Amino acid sequence: MPGNKAPITRHTTCAVSISPVTVGGDAPIVVQSMTNTDTADVEGTVRQVAQLAQAGSELVRVTVNSEEAARAVPLIRDRLDAMSLTVPLIGDFHFNGHKLLAGYPDCARALGKYRINPGNVGRGRKRDEQFAAMIETACRYDKPVRIGVNWGSLDQELVVRMMDANTRSATPKDSQEVIHEIMVTSALESAQRAQQLGLGKERIILSVKMSAVQDLIAVYRALAKQCDYALHLGLTEAGMGTRGVVASTAALAVLLQQGIGDTIRISLTPEPGGSRTREVQVAQEILQSMGLRAFIPSVVACPGCGRTSSDYFQTLAQDIQAYLRAQMPVWHTQYPGVEDMKVAVMGCVVNGPGESKHANIGISLPGTGERPVAPVYVDGEKTVTLKGDHIAEEFQQLLDAYVARTYGETP
């Protein structure tokens, strides 16, 4: 069967521990997400963190913007622990993080990591003092920190300084190029300051998020050339629906292929009433489609054409995909390696048998005018031909049997 392993050398050599997760170094690229609940709403936040974790999010960020939110964090942590959900909580701090971390030590201890935006920690002398206070808290509780620069909230003093220097230059650069340099400088200067304050390099993750694909690629390439800190990737404000998915995939795939990135988040705006877990699924699909990680057995299905006037194969492919995702929480513990399985659900004789042979288990359904039979292939060999009105149920039974036989523990 064709392989899908990408020979990619990772940029980062420094690993960051966010117990029980490791980011960077030789560790797998980590999927993370963020809640959109009011963190002060303990029940609602616990429910959403649990949904995200069960969908596969390995880190979950929560907003900590008020005293009520800070008081809620240790309660949320306790509730998750009681549910045997060990997913680390990341505290997202802006403007008043120094006060909240100092005033609520239980919150500081309960969080697995702090996220600090250099552009939103204060102005002038207060900026240095408040940044230092947050880093000192991280050192006190041995917590890692993500220094997350965002182009929508840059440190304005740094912007003015570097823009003025560019204006005075004999060969001034394009303003967008200077913005890229400001992003990188902000991240690196902040990381260096954190290290001077006692935070070890193995406790620092950097991000430089932008909302345009080419800008994001350019700024992360520049950052990766100048450091070996662990890097968090994400296209900020990616948008809704197809636009957000495509833009995030276009940007992150280029960087990941170059070995840049140790943890990723897909910042999708949920559809009204839509599930927040969509961003987790998209992140997993990006990593799996590139051969970087496997999370769930993949389903290969043809797009359909004039030979497939019936939507039967489409429905079956959709049902099988949903079934596999629903089974994974159980299968993950019972059947190690099942996430690498490949299933083919094809709609006619043109590519159906060939794709089915390349899959671990595949079915080639009849197209328009073809004989009403569906051959099933297991590890490249035709094993049985299904007929009648119960093809879907019978194929699912064959799939279950294959999983148990192939990935079950041998006695």
mmCIF file of C-alpha atoms in Angstrom:
data_model
loop_
_atom_site.group_PDB
_atom_site.id
_atom_site.type_symbol
_atom_site.label_atom_id
_atom_site.label_comp_id
_atom_site.label_asym_id
_atom_site.label_seq_id
_atom_site.Cartn_x
_atom_site.Cartn_y
_atom_site.Cartn_z
ATOM 1 C CA MET A 1 0.000 0.000 0.000
ATOM 2 C CA PRO A 2 1.338 3.506 -0.801
ATOM 3 C CA GLY A 3 2.965 5.207 2.185
ATOM 4 C CA ASN A 4 2.253 8.698 3.498
ATOM 5 C CA LYS A 5 5.256 9.442 5.689
ATOM 6 C CA ALA A 6 6.820 12.849 5.178
ATOM 7 C CA PRO A 7 10.624 13.015 5.523
ATOM 8 C CA ILE A 8 10.533 16.284 7.445
ATOM 9 C CA THR A 9 13.289 17.545 9.743
ATOM 10 C CA ARG A 10 11.828 19.612 12.573
ATOM 11 C CA HIS A 11 13.224 23.077 13.206
ATOM 12 C CA THR A 12 12.944 22.971 17.002
ATOM 13 C CA THR A 13 15.484 21.211 19.201
ATOM 14 C CA CYS A 14 14.188 22.538 22.532
ATOM 15 C CA ALA A 15 11.331 20.554 24.130
ATOM 16 C CA VAL A 16 8.825 22.151 26.511
ATOM 17 C CA SER A 17 6.979 20.062 29.093
ATOM 18 C CA ILE A 18 3.354 20.954 29.812
ATOM 19 C CA SER A 19 2.556 17.911 31.904
ATOM 20 C CA PRO A 20 1.519 15.422 30.594
ATOM 21 C CA VAL A 21 2.193 16.892 27.122
ATOM 22 C CA THR A 22 5.565 17.641 25.519
ATOM 23 C CA VAL A 23 5.870 20.345 22.856
ATOM 24 C CA GLY A 24 8.889 20.571 20.572
ATOM 25 C CA GLY A 25 12.022 18.514 20.219
ATOM 26 C CA ASP A 26 11.213 15.039 18.919
ATOM 27 C CA ALA A 27 7.659 15.078 20.318
ATOM 28 C CA PRO A 28 4.705 14.803 17.905
ATOM 29 C CA ILE A 29 3.148 18.083 16.785
ATOM 30 C CA VAL A 30 0.490 18.939 19.362
ATOM 31 C CA VAL A 31 -3.109 19.941 18.590
ATOM 32 C CA GLN A 32 -4.631 22.649 20.740
ATOM 33 C CA SER A 33 -7.845 24.643 20.858
ATOM 34 C CA MET A 34 -9.539 27.384 22.867
ATOM 35 C CA THR A 35 -12.859 27.671 24.635
ATOM 36 C CA ASN A 36 -15.323 30.470 23.841
ATOM 37 C CA THR A 37 -17.260 30.192 27.106
ATOM 38 C CA ASP A 38 -17.132 32.722 29.915
ATOM 39 C CA THR A 39 -14.481 31.073 32.086
ATOM 40 C CA ALA A 40 -16.352 32.236 35.189
ATOM 41 C CA ASP A 41 -19.105 29.825 34.087
ATOM 42 C CA VAL A 42 -17.527 26.719 35.597
ATOM 43 C CA GLU A 43 -20.091 24.207 34.351
ATOM 44 C CA GLY A 44 -20.159 25.569 30.806
ATOM 45 C CA THR A 45 -16.378 25.763 30.570
ATOM 46 C CA VAL A 46 -15.854 22.264 31.980
ATOM 47 C CA ARG A 47 -18.365 20.947 29.471
ATOM 48 C CA GLN A 48 -16.643 22.604 26.523
ATOM 49 C CA VAL A 49 -13.107 21.688 27.638
ATOM 50 C CA ALA A 50 -14.284 18.082 27.957
ATOM 51 C CA GLN A 51 -15.771 18.171 24.456
ATOM 52 C CA LEU A 52 -12.557 19.584 23.015
ATOM 53 C CA ALA A 53 -10.366 17.103 24.875
ATOM 54 C CA GLN A 54 -12.524 14.161 23.849
ATOM 55 C CA ALA A 55 -12.339 15.362 20.236
ATOM 56 C CA GLY A 56 -8.540 15.178 20.483
ATOM 57 C CA SER A 57 -7.371 18.587 21.685
ATOM 58 C CA GLU A 58 -4.189 17.991 23.679
ATOM 59 C CA LEU A 59 -4.028 21.523 25.119
ATOM 60 C CA VAL A 60 -7.009 23.789 25.785
ATOM 61 C CA ARG A 61 -6.692 27.534 26.292
ATOM 62 C CA VAL A 62 -9.155 29.478 28.441
ATOM 63 C CA THR A 63 -9.595 33.216 28.835
ATOM 64 C CA VAL A 64 -8.507 34.574 32.225
ATOM 65 C CA ASN A 65 -9.593 38.198 32.102
ATOM 66 C CA SER A 66 -11.288 38.853 35.431
ATOM 67 C CA GLU A 67 -11.180 37.958 39.102
ATOM 68 C CA GLU A 68 -14.231 35.728 38.595
ATOM 69 C CA ALA A 69 -12.434 33.834 35.817
ATOM 70 C CA ALA A 70 -9.279 33.482 37.932
ATOM 71 C CA ARG A 71 -11.308 32.086 40.836
ATOM 72 C CA ALA A 72 -13.016 29.621 38.477
ATOM 73 C CA VAL A 73 -9.829 28.118 37.013
ATOM 74 C CA PRO A 74 -8.902 25.839 39.954
ATOM 75 C CA LEU A 75 -12.531 24.677 40.183
ATOM 76 C CA ILE A 76 -12.482 23.825 36.488
ATOM 77 C CA ARG A 77 -9.209 21.953 36.937
ATOM 78 C CA ASP A 78 -10.655 19.951 39.836
ATOM 79 C CA ARG A 79 -13.780 19.030 37.860
ATOM 80 C CA LEU A 80 -11.704 17.870 34.890
ATOM 81 C CA ASP A 81 -9.433 15.805 37.119
ATOM 82 C CA ALA A 82 -12.489 14.155 38.638
ATOM 83 C CA MET A 83 -13.519 13.191 35.093
ATOM 84 C CA SER A 84 -10.016 11.739 34.484
ATOM 85 C CA LEU A 85 -9.365 14.422 31.874
ATOM 86 C CA THR A 86 -5.732 15.438 32.258
ATOM 87 C CA VAL A 87 -5.684 17.917 29.356
ATOM 88 C CA PRO A 88 -3.596 20.949 30.428
ATOM 89 C CA LEU A 89 -5.376 24.301 30.716
ATOM 90 C CA ILE A 90 -3.604 27.301 29.199
ATOM 91 C CA GLY A 91 -4.365 30.690 30.742
ATOM 92 C CA ASP A 92 -4.834 33.455 28.160
ATOM 93 C CA PHE A 93 -3.803 36.768 29.758
ATOM 94 C CA HIS A 94 -4.066 40.331 28.474
ATOM 95 C CA PHE A 95 -3.742 43.721 30.207
ATOM 96 C CA ASN A 96 -4.285 42.559 33.814
ATOM 97 C CA GLY A 97 -2.564 39.170 33.870
ATOM 98 C CA HIS A 98 0.097 40.318 36.347
ATOM 99 C CA LYS A 99 -2.596 41.216 38.879
ATOM 100 C CA LEU A 100 -4.616 38.048 38.408
ATOM 101 C CA LEU A 101 -1.639 35.713 38.675
ATOM 102 C CA ALA A 102 -0.386 37.504 41.788
ATOM 103 C CA GLY A 103 -3.799 37.776 43.416
ATOM 104 C CA TYR A 104 -4.992 34.242 42.713
ATOM 105 C CA PRO A 105 -2.151 31.783 43.346
ATOM 106 C CA ASP A 106 -4.524 28.806 43.079
ATOM 107 C CA CYS A 107 -5.224 29.883 39.508
ATOM 108 C CA ALA A 108 -1.503 30.272 38.802
ATOM 109 C CA ARG A 109 -0.849 26.761 40.109
ATOM 110 C CA ALA A 110 -3.796 25.109 38.333
ATOM 111 C CA LEU A 111 -2.841 26.314 34.870
ATOM 112 C CA GLY A 112 -0.476 24.223 32.793
ATOM 113 C CA LYS A 113 0.920 27.181 30.867
ATOM 114 C CA TYR A 114 0.506 30.955 30.616
ATOM 115 C CA ARG A 115 -0.007 32.831 27.368
ATOM 116 C CA ILE A 116 1.348 36.389 27.380
ATOM 117 C CA ASN A 117 0.928 38.926 24.560
ATOM 118 C CA PRO A 118 3.866 41.399 24.671
ATOM 119 C CA GLY A 119 1.672 44.090 23.126
ATOM 120 C CA ASN A 120 -0.913 43.874 25.889
ATOM 121 C CA VAL A 121 1.068 43.775 29.133
ATOM 122 C CA GLY A 122 1.362 47.531 29.647
ATOM 123 C CA ARG A 123 3.043 50.690 28.381
ATOM 124 C CA GLY A 124 6.440 52.206 29.134
ATOM 125 C CA ARG A 125 7.956 51.341 32.486
ATOM 126 C CA LYS A 126 4.777 49.515 33.505
ATOM 127 C CA ARG A 127 5.219 47.185 30.573
ATOM 128 C CA ASP A 128 8.578 45.968 31.854
ATOM 129 C CA GLU A 129 7.358 45.681 35.442
ATOM 130 C CA GLN A 130 4.167 43.826 34.549
ATOM 131 C CA PHE A 131 5.893 41.487 32.108
ATOM 132 C CA ALA A 132 8.506 40.734 34.767
ATOM 133 C CA ALA A 133 5.808 40.029 37.357
ATOM 134 C CA MET A 134 4.172 37.428 35.099
ATOM 135 C CA ILE A 135 7.475 35.760 34.253
ATOM 136 C CA GLU A 136 8.459 35.662 37.919
ATOM 137 C CA THR A 137 5.162 33.937 38.715
ATOM 138 C CA ALA A 138 5.872 31.400 35.978
ATOM 139 C CA CYS A 139 9.301 30.771 37.497
ATOM 140 C CA ARG A 140 7.841 30.438 40.993
ATOM 141 C CA TYR A 141 5.374 27.741 39.920
ATOM 142 C CA ASP A 142 7.616 26.189 37.250
ATOM 143 C CA LYS A 143 5.165 26.952 34.443
ATOM 144 C CA PRO A 144 5.993 27.327 30.756
ATOM 145 C CA VAL A 145 4.975 30.489 28.930
ATOM 146 C CA ARG A 146 3.867 31.131 25.370
ATOM 147 C CA ILE A 147 4.938 34.570 24.277
ATOM 148 C CA GLY A 148 2.311 35.205 21.637
ATOM 149 C CA VAL A 149 2.806 38.197 19.359
ATOM 150 C CA ASN A 150 -0.267 39.171 17.343
ATOM 151 C CA TRP A 151 -0.154 41.734 14.571
ATOM 152 C CA GLY A 152 -3.483 43.177 15.730
ATOM 153 C CA SER A 153 -2.031 44.126 19.117
ATOM 154 C CA LEU A 154 1.628 44.956 18.601
ATOM 155 C CA ASP A 155 3.688 46.855 21.177
ATOM 156 C CA GLN A 156 3.207 50.382 19.818
ATOM 157 C CA GLU A 157 6.470 51.690 21.257
ATOM 158 C CA LEU A 158 8.350 49.022 19.337
ATOM 159 C CA VAL A 159 6.341 49.799 16.191
ATOM 160 C CA VAL A 160 7.215 53.508 16.384
ATOM 161 C CA ARG A 161 10.890 52.794 17.096
ATOM 162 C CA MET A 162 11.353 50.400 14.194
ATOM 163 C CA MET A 163 9.203 52.358 11.741
ATOM 164 C CA ASP A 164 11.174 55.538 12.506
ATOM 165 C CA ALA A 165 14.460 53.681 12.064
ATOM 166 C CA ASN A 166 13.250 52.371 8.707
ATOM 167 C CA THR A 167 12.234 55.867 7.586
ATOM 168 C CA ARG A 168 15.711 57.180 8.404
ATOM 169 C CA SER A 169 17.381 54.316 6.571
ATOM 170 C CA ALA A 170 19.156 55.019 3.280
ATOM 171 C CA THR A 171 17.276 52.044 1.803
ATOM 172 C CA PRO A 172 13.893 51.910 3.561
ATOM 173 C CA LYS A 173 11.950 48.667 3.374
ATOM 174 C CA ASP A 174 8.327 48.104 2.479
ATOM 175 C CA SER A 175 6.074 48.752 5.490
ATOM 176 C CA GLN A 176 4.781 45.177 5.475
ATOM 177 C CA GLU A 177 8.327 43.842 5.611
ATOM 178 C CA VAL A 178 8.976 46.097 8.596
ATOM 179 C CA ILE A 179 5.848 44.729 10.306
ATOM 180 C CA HIS A 180 7.270 41.237 9.864
ATOM 181 C CA GLU A 181 10.529 42.364 11.464
ATOM 182 C CA ILE A 182 8.617 43.978 14.341
ATOM 183 C CA MET A 183 6.744 40.736 14.977
ATOM 184 C CA VAL A 184 9.945 38.711 15.116
ATOM 185 C CA THR A 185 11.802 41.314 17.182
ATOM 186 C CA SER A 186 8.962 41.522 19.704
ATOM 187 C CA ALA A 187 8.950 37.745 20.166
ATOM 188 C CA LEU A 188 12.723 37.376 20.450
ATOM 189 C CA GLU A 189 13.292 40.393 22.703
ATOM 190 C CA SER A 190 10.510 39.215 25.014
ATOM 191 C CA ALA A 191 11.934 35.685 25.122
ATOM 192 C CA GLN A 192 15.397 37.015 25.901
ATOM 193 C CA ARG A 193 13.979 39.189 28.665
ATOM 194 C CA ALA A 194 12.109 36.178 30.084
ATOM 195 C CA GLN A 195 15.348 34.205 30.174
ATOM 196 C CA GLN A 196 17.136 37.079 31.910
ATOM 197 C CA LEU A 197 14.400 36.945 34.551
ATOM 198 C CA GLY A 198 15.108 33.265 35.149
ATOM 199 C CA LEU A 199 12.678 31.438 32.846
ATOM 200 C CA GLY A 200 14.541 28.588 31.171
ATOM 201 C CA LYS A 201 14.595 28.225 27.417
ATOM 202 C CA GLU A 202 12.850 24.880 27.866
ATOM 203 C CA ARG A 203 9.924 26.808 29.353
ATOM 204 C CA ILE A 204 9.337 29.145 26.387
ATOM 205 C CA ILE A 205 7.110 28.772 23.316
ATOM 206 C CA LEU A 206 6.845 31.557 20.733
ATOM 207 C CA SER A 207 4.146 32.503 18.243
ATOM 208 C CA VAL A 208 3.858 35.346 15.723
ATOM 209 C CA LYS A 209 0.316 35.212 14.419
ATOM 210 C CA MET A 210 -0.988 37.109 11.402
ATOM 211 C CA SER A 211 -4.248 36.850 9.486
ATOM 212 C CA ALA A 212 -2.954 36.704 5.892
ATOM 213 C CA VAL A 213 -1.463 33.472 4.551
ATOM 214 C CA GLN A 214 1.652 34.876 2.861
ATOM 215 C CA ASP A 215 2.399 37.164 5.812
ATOM 216 C CA LEU A 216 2.164 34.258 8.228
ATOM 217 C CA ILE A 217 4.493 32.093 6.152
ATOM 218 C CA ALA A 218 7.038 34.905 5.813
ATOM 219 C CA VAL A 219 7.113 35.868 9.477
ATOM 220 C CA TYR A 220 7.423 32.295 10.768
ATOM 221 C CA ARG A 221 10.201 31.547 8.293
ATOM 222 C CA ALA A 222 12.062 34.596 9.547
ATOM 223 C CA LEU A 223 11.518 33.633 13.188
ATOM 224 C CA ALA A 224 12.619 30.028 12.633
ATOM 225 C CA LYS A 225 15.882 31.197 11.065
ATOM 226 C CA GLN A 226 16.746 33.205 14.178
ATOM 227 C CA CYS A 227 15.896 30.812 17.015
ATOM 228 C CA ASP A 228 15.231 27.227 18.027
ATOM 229 C CA TYR A 229 12.470 27.903 20.551
ATOM 230 C CA ALA A 230 9.372 25.710 20.312
ATOM 231 C CA LEU A 231 6.868 27.401 17.991
ATOM 232 C CA HIS A 232 3.078 27.523 18.086
ATOM 233 C CA LEU A 233 1.416 27.933 14.668
ATOM 234 C CA GLY A 234 -1.924 29.444 13.841
ATOM 235 C CA LEU A 235 -3.506 31.817 11.350
ATOM 236 C CA THR A 236 -5.204 34.352 13.598
ATOM 237 C CA GLU A 237 -8.783 35.330 12.790
ATOM 238 C CA ALA A 238 -8.886 32.677 10.060
ATOM 239 C CA GLY A 239 -12.612 33.206 9.507
ATOM 240 C CA MET A 240 -15.667 31.005 9.053
ATOM 241 C CA GLY A 241 -16.401 27.822 7.181
ATOM 242 C CA THR A 242 -14.515 26.910 4.028
ATOM 243 C CA ARG A 243 -12.546 30.153 3.966
ATOM 244 C CA GLY A 244 -11.104 29.588 7.422
ATOM 245 C CA VAL A 245 -10.296 25.948 6.773
ATOM 246 C CA VAL A 246 -8.622 26.601 3.423
ATOM 247 C CA ALA A 247 -6.618 29.623 4.587
ATOM 248 C CA SER A 248 -5.367 27.859 7.709
ATOM 249 C CA THR A 249 -4.464 24.734 5.758
ATOM 250 C CA ALA A 250 -2.650 26.689 3.036
ATOM 251 C CA ALA A 251 -0.496 28.544 5.563
ATOM 252 C CA LEU A 252 0.230 25.780 8.047
ATOM 253 C CA ALA A 253 0.919 23.080 5.454
ATOM 254 C CA VAL A 254 3.727 25.131 3.916
ATOM 255 C CA LEU A 255 5.356 25.767 7.298
ATOM 256 C CA LEU A 256 4.913 22.229 8.603
ATOM 257 C CA GLN A 257 6.421 20.808 5.425
ATOM 258 C CA GLN A 258 9.497 22.928 6.136
ATOM 259 C CA GLY A 259 9.759 21.561 9.662
ATOM 260 C CA ILE A 260 8.432 24.736 11.291
ATOM 261 C CA GLY A 261 5.882 24.330 14.080
ATOM 262 C CA ASP A 262 5.505 22.223 17.212
ATOM 263 C CA THR A 263 1.899 22.895 18.176
ATOM 264 C CA ILE A 264 -1.004 24.169 16.075
ATOM 265 C CA ARG A 265 -4.422 25.707 16.477
ATOM 266 C CA ILE A 266 -7.032 26.375 13.778
ATOM 267 C CA SER A 267 -8.746 29.628 14.755
ATOM 268 C CA LEU A 268 -12.118 29.060 13.109
ATOM 269 C CA THR A 269 -15.137 31.222 13.804
ATOM 270 C CA PRO A 270 -17.851 28.653 14.611
ATOM 271 C CA GLU A 271 -21.028 28.629 12.571
ATOM 272 C CA PRO A 272 -24.039 29.782 14.626
ATOM 273 C CA GLY A 273 -24.765 26.850 16.884
ATOM 274 C CA GLY A 274 -21.780 24.960 15.482
ATOM 275 C CA SER A 275 -19.443 22.851 17.581
ATOM 276 C CA ARG A 276 -16.150 24.268 18.780
ATOM 277 C CA THR A 277 -14.621 20.848 18.140
ATOM 278 C CA ARG A 278 -14.513 21.599 14.403
ATOM 279 C CA GLU A 279 -11.181 23.380 14.866
ATOM 280 C CA VAL A 280 -9.725 20.257 16.490
ATOM 281 C CA GLN A 281 -10.854 18.018 13.639
ATOM 282 C CA VAL A 282 -9.369 20.359 11.028
ATOM 283 C CA ALA A 283 -6.022 20.472 12.855
ATOM 284 C CA GLN A 284 -5.963 16.684 13.027
ATOM 285 C CA GLU A 285 -6.861 16.363 9.352
ATOM 286 C CA ILE A 286 -4.013 18.697 8.353
ATOM 287 C CA LEU A 287 -1.439 16.696 10.300
ATOM 288 C CA GLN A 288 -2.835 13.353 9.166
ATOM 289 C CA SER A 289 -3.107 14.294 5.490
ATOM 290 C CA MET A 290 0.571 15.328 5.577
ATOM 291 C CA GLY A 291 1.609 12.048 7.172
ATOM 292 C CA LEU A 292 2.852 13.799 10.307
ATOM 293 C CA ARG A 293 0.453 12.121 12.740
ATOM 294 C CA ALA A 294 -2.470 9.705 12.676
ATOM 295 C CA PHE A 295 -5.591 10.264 14.768
ATOM 296 C CA ILE A 296 -8.376 8.273 13.109
ATOM 297 C CA PRO A 297 -8.555 5.692 10.315
ATOM 298 C CA SER A 298 -8.768 7.504 6.992
ATOM 299 C CA VAL A 299 -11.579 6.961 4.509
ATOM 300 C CA VAL A 300 -10.812 7.206 0.801
ATOM 301 C CA ALA A 301 -13.891 7.926 -1.299
ATOM 302 C CA CYS A 302 -14.289 9.001 -4.912
ATOM 303 C CA PRO A 303 -15.962 12.361 -5.715
ATOM 304 C CA GLY A 304 -18.659 10.813 -7.875
ATOM 305 C CA CYS A 305 -19.440 11.274 -11.568
ATOM 306 C CA GLY A 306 -22.004 10.253 -14.198
ATOM 307 C CA ARG A 307 -21.298 6.624 -13.346
ATOM 308 C CA THR A 308 -22.523 7.179 -9.773
ATOM 309 C CA SER A 309 -25.982 8.690 -10.178
ATOM 310 C CA SER A 310 -27.017 7.076 -6.880
ATOM 311 C CA ASP A 311 -25.784 8.705 -3.672
ATOM 312 C CA TYR A 312 -25.490 5.316 -1.964
ATOM 313 C CA PHE A 313 -21.687 5.272 -1.878
ATOM 314 C CA GLN A 314 -21.611 8.860 -0.588
ATOM 315 C CA THR A 315 -23.955 8.000 2.257
ATOM 316 C CA LEU A 316 -21.967 4.892 3.105
ATOM 317 C CA ALA A 317 -18.666 6.794 3.076
ATOM 318 C CA GLN A 318 -20.130 9.465 5.355
ATOM 319 C CA ASP A 319 -21.591 6.878 7.707
ATOM 320 C CA ILE A 320 -18.317 4.940 7.891
ATOM 321 C CA GLN A 321 -16.329 8.123 8.582
ATOM 322 C CA ALA A 322 -18.728 9.081 11.384
ATOM 323 C CA TYR A 323 -18.619 5.545 12.760
ATOM 324 C CA LEU A 324 -14.818 5.491 12.847
ATOM 325 C CA ARG A 325 -14.642 8.840 14.655
ATOM 326 C CA ALA A 326 -17.271 7.714 17.174
ATOM 327 C CA GLN A 327 -15.402 4.457 17.829
ATOM 328 C CA MET A 328 -11.957 6.000 18.304
ATOM 329 C CA PRO A 329 -12.255 6.857 22.033
ATOM 330 C CA VAL A 330 -12.741 3.118 22.678
ATOM 331 C CA TRP A 331 -10.576 1.766 19.876
ATOM 332 C CA HIS A 332 -7.672 4.009 20.872
ATOM 333 C CA THR A 333 -7.232 2.067 24.107
ATOM 334 C CA GLN A 334 -8.272 -1.380 22.861
ATOM 335 C CA TYR A 335 -6.596 -1.467 19.456
ATOM 336 C CA PRO A 336 -3.201 0.284 19.321
ATOM 337 C CA GLY A 337 -2.301 1.394 15.797
ATOM 338 C CA VAL A 338 -5.864 1.384 14.469
ATOM 339 C CA GLU A 339 -5.535 5.107 13.701
ATOM 340 C CA ASP A 340 -3.221 4.158 10.806
ATOM 341 C CA MET A 341 -5.876 2.031 9.124
ATOM 342 C CA LYS A 342 -7.071 3.039 5.654
ATOM 343 C CA VAL A 343 -10.625 2.311 4.490
ATOM 344 C CA ALA A 344 -11.859 2.751 0.902
ATOM 345 C CA VAL A 345 -15.497 3.299 -0.041
ATOM 346 C CA MET A 346 -15.643 3.614 -3.825
ATOM 347 C CA GLY A 347 -18.545 4.212 -6.170
ATOM 348 C CA CYS A 348 -17.849 2.370 -9.426
ATOM 349 C CA VAL A 349 -15.630 -0.104 -11.253
ATOM 350 C CA VAL A 350 -13.192 2.480 -12.721
ATOM 351 C CA ASN A 351 -11.021 3.135 -9.652
ATOM 352 C CA GLY A 352 -13.027 1.175 -7.090
ATOM 353 C CA PRO A 353 -11.178 -2.150 -7.126
ATOM 354 C CA GLY A 354 -7.746 -0.503 -7.361
ATOM 355 C CA GLU A 355 -8.290 1.880 -4.438
ATOM 356 C CA SER A 356 -9.893 -0.907 -2.417
ATOM 357 C CA LYS A 357 -6.822 -3.094 -2.954
ATOM 358 C CA HIS A 358 -4.535 -0.277 -1.743
ATOM 359 C CA ALA A 359 -6.587 0.144 1.437
ATOM 360 C CA ASN A 360 -6.482 -2.106 4.497
ATOM 361 C CA ILE A 361 -10.136 -2.840 3.862
ATOM 362 C CA GLY A 362 -12.208 -1.485 1.002
ATOM 363 C CA ILE A 363 -15.471 -1.888 -0.824
ATOM 364 C CA SER A 364 -16.232 -1.132 -4.466
ATOM 365 C CA LEU A 365 -19.930 -0.358 -4.840
ATOM 366 C CA PRO A 366 -21.748 -0.701 -8.164
ATOM 367 C CA GLY A 367 -22.032 2.379 -10.344
ATOM 368 C CA THR A 368 -24.831 3.226 -12.738
ATOM 369 C CA GLY A 369 -25.588 0.245 -14.973
ATOM 370 C CA GLU A 370 -23.056 -2.016 -13.247
ATOM 371 C CA ARG A 371 -23.863 -5.398 -11.741
ATOM 372 C CA PRO A 372 -25.498 -4.918 -8.294
ATOM 373 C CA VAL A 373 -22.597 -6.465 -6.396
ATOM 374 C CA ALA A 374 -19.943 -4.983 -4.117
ATOM 375 C CA PRO A 375 -16.603 -6.794 -3.843
ATOM 376 C CA VAL A 376 -14.721 -6.316 -0.578
ATOM 377 C CA TYR A 377 -10.924 -6.317 -0.449
ATOM 378 C CA VAL A 378 -8.903 -6.999 2.700
ATOM 379 C CA ASP A 379 -5.169 -6.231 2.659
ATOM 380 C CA GLY A 380 -5.181 -6.256 -1.121
ATOM 381 C CA GLU A 381 -7.097 -9.504 -1.595
ATOM 382 C CA LYS A 382 -10.716 -9.913 -2.638
ATOM 383 C CA THR A 383 -12.458 -11.799 0.182
ATOM 384 C CA VAL A 384 -16.198 -11.582 -0.355
ATOM 385 C CA THR A 385 -18.820 -10.010 -2.588
ATOM 386 C CA LEU A 386 -21.784 -8.343 -0.903
ATOM 387 C CA LYS A 387 -25.253 -8.179 -2.458
ATOM 388 C CA GLY A 388 -28.745 -7.153 -1.529
ATOM 389 C CA ASP A 389 -30.210 -4.515 0.763
ATOM 390 C CA HIS A 390 -27.838 -4.822 3.715
ATOM 391 C CA ILE A 391 -24.463 -4.057 2.156
ATOM 392 C CA ALA A 392 -23.783 -1.190 4.567
ATOM 393 C CA GLU A 393 -24.471 -3.234 7.691
ATOM 394 C CA GLU A 394 -22.497 -6.211 6.409
ATOM 395 C CA PHE A 395 -19.488 -4.060 5.482
ATOM 396 C CA GLN A 396 -19.475 -2.464 8.928
ATOM 397 C CA GLN A 397 -19.452 -5.947 10.480
ATOM 398 C CA LEU A 398 -16.501 -6.895 8.277
ATOM 399 C CA LEU A 399 -14.758 -3.670 9.342
ATOM 400 C CA ASP A 400 -15.290 -4.425 13.042
ATOM 401 C CA ALA A 401 -13.958 -7.930 12.599
ATOM 402 C CA TYR A 402 -10.893 -6.653 10.732
ATOM 403 C CA VAL A 403 -10.085 -4.148 13.482
ATOM 404 C CA ALA A 404 -10.406 -6.745 16.238
ATOM 405 C CA ARG A 405 -8.368 -9.318 14.315
ATOM 406 C CA THR A 406 -5.609 -6.970 13.116
ATOM 407 C CA TYR A 407 -5.154 -4.546 16.013
ATOM 408 C CA GLY A 408 -6.325 -6.585 18.994
ATOM 409 C CA GLU A 409 -3.793 -7.820 21.503
ATOM 410 C CA THR A 410 -2.457 -11.256 20.678
ATOM 411 C CA PRO A 411 -2.883 -13.792 23.491
#
